[in-house]
Short mmCIF file of C-alpha atoms in Angstrom, two decimals:
data_model
loop_
_atom_site.label_atom_id
_atom_site.label_comp_id
_atom_site.label_asym_id
_atom_site.label_seq_id
_atom_site.Cartn_x
_atom_site.Cartn_y
_atom_site.Cartn_z
CA MET Y 1 -20.92 40.80 33.38
CA ASP Y 2 -22.33 39.92 36.71
CA PHE Y 3 -25.04 42.32 37.65
CA ILE Y 4 -26.13 40.38 40.66
CA THR Y 5 -22.66 40.35 42.50
CA GLY Y 6 -22.32 43.91 41.36
CA GLU Y 7 -21.42 46.00 38.33
CA ILE Y 8 -20.77 49.75 37.86
CA LEU Y 9 -22.00 51.66 34.77
CA TYR Y 10 -21.12 55.21 33.80
CA VAL Y 11 -24.03 57.04 32.22
CA ASP Y 12 -24.52 60.47 30.70
CA LYS Y 13 -27.64 61.65 32.30
CA PRO Y 14 -29.95 63.40 29.76
CA LEU Y 15 -31.57 66.86 30.46
CA GLU Y 16 -34.92 66.78 32.49
CA TRP Y 17 -34.27 63.31 33.72
CA THR Y 18 -34.22 62.95 37.37
CA SER Y 19 -31.40 60.62 38.75
CA PHE Y 20 -34.34 58.20 39.97
CA ASP Y 21 -35.48 58.20 36.19
CA VAL Y 22 -32.01 56.79 35.31
CA VAL Y 23 -31.92 54.11 37.96
CA LYS Y 24 -35.67 53.18 37.25
CA ARG Y 25 -34.98 52.79 33.45
CA LEU Y 26 -31.88 50.70 33.92
CA ARG Y 27 -33.37 48.51 36.82
CA GLY Y 28 -36.47 47.74 34.49
CA VAL Y 29 -34.23 46.56 31.77
CA LEU Y 30 -32.30 44.45 34.30
CA LEU Y 31 -35.25 42.89 35.86
CA HIS Y 32 -36.48 41.91 32.49
CA ARG Y 33 -33.09 40.37 31.52
CA LEU Y 34 -32.77 38.40 34.70
CA HIS Y 35 -36.31 37.46 35.14
CA ARG Y 36 -36.48 39.05 38.77
CA LYS Y 37 -38.87 41.12 40.51
CA LYS Y 38 -36.41 42.81 42.81
CA MET Y 39 -32.90 43.94 42.32
CA LYS Y 40 -30.59 46.49 43.98
CA VAL Y 41 -29.85 49.47 41.68
CA GLY Y 42 -28.50 52.81 42.90
CA HIS Y 43 -26.52 55.78 41.91
CA ALA Y 44 -23.46 57.51 43.47
CA GLY Y 45 -24.33 61.16 43.43
CA THR Y 46 -27.55 62.99 42.50
CA LEU Y 47 -27.86 65.41 39.57
CA ASP Y 48 -30.71 67.92 39.23
CA PRO Y 49 -33.20 67.31 36.47
CA LEU Y 50 -31.82 70.45 34.60
CA ALA Y 51 -28.23 69.07 34.83
CA THR Y 52 -26.46 66.66 32.56
CA GLY Y 53 -23.56 64.53 32.53
CA VAL Y 54 -21.60 61.94 34.49
CA MET Y 55 -23.65 59.78 36.69
CA ILE Y 56 -22.49 56.43 38.22
CA VAL Y 57 -24.97 53.69 38.45
CA VAL Y 58 -24.31 50.61 40.55
CA THR Y 59 -25.97 47.21 40.84
CA GLY Y 60 -26.12 44.41 43.27
CA ARG Y 61 -23.67 44.16 45.97
CA ALA Y 62 -21.78 47.01 44.26
CA THR Y 63 -24.19 49.37 45.85
CA LYS Y 64 -22.19 49.04 49.01
CA GLN Y 65 -19.54 51.15 47.33
CA ILE Y 66 -21.76 54.14 46.76
CA GLU Y 67 -20.28 56.34 49.64
CA THR Y 68 -16.78 55.58 48.28
CA LEU Y 69 -17.73 56.49 44.66
CA GLN Y 70 -19.61 59.56 45.47
CA ALA Y 71 -16.90 61.01 47.56
CA GLY Y 72 -14.83 61.59 44.49
CA VAL Y 73 -13.98 65.00 43.22
CA LYS Y 74 -16.42 66.45 40.95
CA GLU Y 75 -15.92 68.65 37.79
CA TYR Y 76 -18.72 70.87 36.21
CA VAL Y 77 -19.07 73.20 33.38
CA ALA Y 78 -21.86 75.85 34.50
CA THR Y 79 -23.51 78.71 32.86
CA ILE Y 80 -24.76 81.63 35.05
CA LYS Y 81 -27.06 84.42 33.98
CA LEU Y 82 -26.22 87.62 35.91
CA GLY Y 83 -28.66 90.38 36.63
CA ALA Y 84 -31.59 88.07 37.83
CA THR Y 85 -32.51 85.57 40.44
CA THR Y 86 -34.88 82.93 40.93
CA PRO Y 87 -36.10 81.07 44.05
CA SER Y 88 -34.54 77.85 43.00
CA PHE Y 89 -31.28 79.58 41.70
CA ASP Y 90 -31.75 77.98 38.29
CA LEU Y 91 -34.59 77.74 35.56
CA GLU Y 92 -36.84 75.41 37.52
CA THR Y 93 -38.65 78.64 38.82
CA GLU Y 94 -39.46 82.10 37.20
CA ILE Y 95 -37.26 85.16 37.85
CA ASP Y 96 -38.22 86.94 41.14
CA ALA Y 97 -36.01 89.90 40.87
CA THR Y 98 -33.63 91.86 38.59
CA TYR Y 99 -30.50 93.87 39.33
CA PRO Y 100 -28.04 96.22 37.74
CA THR Y 101 -25.26 94.69 35.61
CA SER Y 102 -23.69 97.78 33.91
CA HIS Y 103 -20.84 97.80 36.28
CA ILE Y 104 -19.92 94.05 35.69
CA THR Y 105 -16.65 93.48 33.62
CA ARG Y 106 -14.52 90.40 33.15
CA GLU Y 107 -11.94 92.04 35.35
CA LEU Y 108 -14.42 92.37 38.14
CA ILE Y 109 -15.41 88.61 37.82
CA GLU Y 110 -11.82 87.50 37.65
CA GLN Y 111 -11.30 89.66 41.01
CA LYS Y 112 -14.13 87.93 42.68
CA LEU Y 113 -14.03 84.32 41.71
CA PRO Y 114 -10.90 83.63 44.16
CA LEU Y 115 -13.29 84.50 47.00
CA PHE Y 116 -14.91 80.92 46.37
CA VAL Y 117 -11.93 78.89 46.03
CA GLY Y 118 -10.49 76.82 48.99
CA ARG Y 119 -12.49 75.62 52.08
CA ILE Y 120 -15.72 77.76 52.29
CA GLU Y 121 -19.18 77.75 53.84
CA GLN Y 122 -22.26 77.51 51.60
CA VAL Y 123 -25.73 77.73 52.51
CA PRO Y 124 -27.69 75.03 50.37
CA PRO Y 125 -30.63 76.11 48.18
CA SER Y 126 -34.12 75.91 49.73
CA PHE Y 127 -34.96 73.85 46.64
CA SER Y 128 -32.69 70.91 47.53
CA ALA Y 129 -32.90 67.50 49.05
CA CYS Y 130 -31.52 68.64 52.49
CA LYS Y 131 -33.93 67.75 55.18
CA VAL Y 132 -35.56 70.15 57.78
CA ASP Y 133 -37.33 68.47 60.71
CA GLY Y 134 -37.28 65.35 58.66
CA LYS Y 135 -38.91 66.84 55.53
CA ARG Y 136 -37.22 67.48 52.23
CA ALA Y 137 -36.42 71.22 51.74
CA TYR Y 138 -37.69 71.18 48.15
CA ASN Y 139 -41.04 69.87 49.19
CA MET Y 140 -41.44 72.68 51.72
CA ALA Y 141 -40.09 75.29 49.40
CA ARG Y 142 -42.44 74.23 46.62
CA LYS Y 143 -45.38 74.82 48.82
CA GLY Y 144 -44.29 78.37 49.61
CA HIS Y 145 -42.85 77.72 53.07
CA ASP Y 146 -39.90 79.67 54.26
CA VAL Y 147 -36.96 77.19 54.54
CA GLN Y 148 -34.03 78.02 56.72
CA LEU Y 149 -30.79 75.87 56.08
CA LYS Y 150 -27.51 76.01 57.87
CA PRO Y 151 -24.35 76.57 56.04
CA LYS Y 152 -22.00 73.58 55.07
CA VAL Y 153 -18.39 73.39 54.89
CA LEU Y 154 -17.15 72.28 51.43
CA VAL Y 155 -13.95 72.61 49.36
CA ILE Y 156 -13.67 74.22 45.91
CA ASP Y 157 -10.39 73.38 44.24
CA THR Y 158 -10.71 75.41 40.99
CA ILE Y 159 -13.00 77.97 39.60
CA GLU Y 160 -11.85 78.88 35.85
CA LEU Y 161 -13.66 81.58 33.86
CA VAL Y 162 -14.09 79.77 30.56
CA ASP Y 163 -16.17 82.53 28.97
CA PHE Y 164 -17.98 85.86 29.64
CA ASP Y 165 -20.47 87.27 27.28
CA ALA Y 166 -21.01 90.97 28.21
CA ASP Y 167 -23.97 91.37 25.90
CA GLU Y 168 -25.93 88.56 27.22
CA MET Y 169 -24.45 88.95 30.76
CA THR Y 170 -23.63 85.27 31.08
CA LEU Y 171 -20.52 83.70 32.20
CA THR Y 172 -19.30 80.05 31.83
CA LEU Y 173 -17.31 78.56 34.53
CA ARG Y 174 -15.38 75.29 34.93
CA ILE Y 175 -15.48 74.22 38.66
CA VAL Y 176 -13.73 71.45 40.46
CA CYS Y 177 -15.14 70.74 43.90
CA SER Y 178 -16.04 68.32 46.64
CA LYS Y 179 -19.00 66.29 47.24
CA GLY Y 180 -21.93 68.36 48.54
CA THR Y 181 -21.25 71.45 46.61
CA TYR Y 182 -24.36 73.09 45.10
CA ILE Y 183 -23.46 74.96 41.81
CA ARG Y 184 -26.87 76.78 41.98
CA ALA Y 185 -25.93 78.17 45.30
CA LEU Y 186 -22.52 79.22 43.87
CA ALA Y 187 -24.28 80.92 41.12
CA ARG Y 188 -26.43 82.85 43.79
CA ASP Y 189 -23.22 83.75 45.54
CA ILE Y 190 -21.15 84.89 42.72
CA GLY Y 191 -24.02 87.17 41.74
CA GLN Y 192 -24.11 88.73 45.34
CA ALA Y 193 -20.38 89.06 45.24
CA LEU Y 194 -20.72 91.17 42.04
CA ASP Y 195 -23.38 93.44 43.60
CA SER Y 196 -25.96 92.01 41.28
CA GLY Y 197 -27.83 88.72 41.11
CA GLY Y 198 -27.36 85.43 39.32
CA HIS Y 199 -29.06 82.04 38.62
CA LEU Y 200 -27.83 78.88 36.80
CA THR Y 201 -28.96 78.33 33.22
CA ALA Y 202 -27.00 75.41 32.28
CA LEU Y 203 -24.97 72.67 34.11
CA ARG Y 204 -22.92 69.70 32.87
CA ARG Y 205 -21.01 67.36 35.21
CA THR Y 206 -17.96 66.37 33.28
CA ARG Y 207 -16.02 64.25 35.90
CA VAL Y 208 -16.63 62.18 38.95
CA GLY Y 209 -13.33 61.09 40.42
CA ASP Y 210 -11.52 59.48 37.62
CA VAL Y 211 -14.67 59.08 35.49
CA GLY Y 212 -15.14 61.63 32.65
CA ILE Y 213 -17.88 62.15 30.03
CA ALA Y 214 -15.76 60.18 27.48
CA ASP Y 215 -16.19 56.96 29.73
CA CYS Y 216 -20.09 57.42 29.84
CA LEU Y 217 -22.79 55.51 27.76
CA THR Y 218 -26.07 57.10 26.89
CA ILE Y 219 -29.17 55.68 28.60
CA GLU Y 220 -29.91 53.60 25.60
CA GLN Y 221 -26.50 52.40 25.07
CA ALA Y 222 -26.40 51.22 28.76
CA ALA Y 223 -29.81 49.56 28.30
CA GLU Y 224 -28.65 47.77 25.12
CA LEU Y 225 -25.56 46.64 26.90
CA ILE Y 226 -27.67 45.03 29.60
CA ARG Y 227 -29.85 43.40 26.88
CA THR Y 228 -27.11 41.88 24.77
CA THR Y 229 -24.07 41.33 26.88
CA ASP Y 230 -23.07 37.84 28.34
CA ILE Y 231 -24.49 37.81 31.86
CA GLU Y 232 -23.29 35.48 34.91
CA LEU Y 233 -26.36 33.92 36.29
CA PRO Y 234 -27.11 31.58 39.14
CA ASP Y 235 -27.56 28.05 37.85
CA GLU Y 236 -31.41 28.17 38.59
CA GLU Y 237 -31.69 31.25 36.40
CA LYS Y 238 -29.69 30.06 33.33
CA ASP Y 239 -32.48 28.08 31.82
CA LEU Y 240 -34.95 31.06 32.04
CA ASP Y 241 -32.40 33.25 30.28
CA LYS Y 242 -32.17 30.79 27.20
CA LYS Y 243 -36.05 31.05 26.80
CA ASP Y 244 -36.02 34.81 26.81
#
């Protein structure tokens, strides 16, 4: 493998890791293996810390492909808790309001979901990486500031109701959508459409473009691959690698 010229790794991001944590971990292993102090390593598409699943990591000159790679269609499996909201629209923050749910049925959910299929406008969460006056929205939101974000146009190809637990008032959805879709915001909007509230309790990205979970390595598998695979090195670095 030639990590300097550029390689693409498919990783299953663990729960509670940031996307930066994944890049930092694999960059560290690469730098040690290649005896370098610097190297370009990036990722194609951020995943929230409370989400898991497909993450594309790129090295070297392959970082130039990031825009193309992250433009691929995304697929998620999301679990939404109805009847309550949180400021972040997920479990990062505590419940701030509760709503009635006795009127919610599977039939009502199936009636409302098509409203979110196709070309739609979505207001991103305040707890997001969107910028307001040059500042990250999540930094402002965490300090208690009122963050106003403009709606963004996106495309949702499919929303499939996988499961609805009427006792727990949770629903599981399979969602196929374009780049830039906030599933947390979708949880908020679906809750509102059901005349209730909603927040995300679990999220797994199962596909980016043609890359699925089955194509992904764990973090440790990716690190071990870097440590043990044959690596193409510039001539001046080959002797150093032999001494490692």
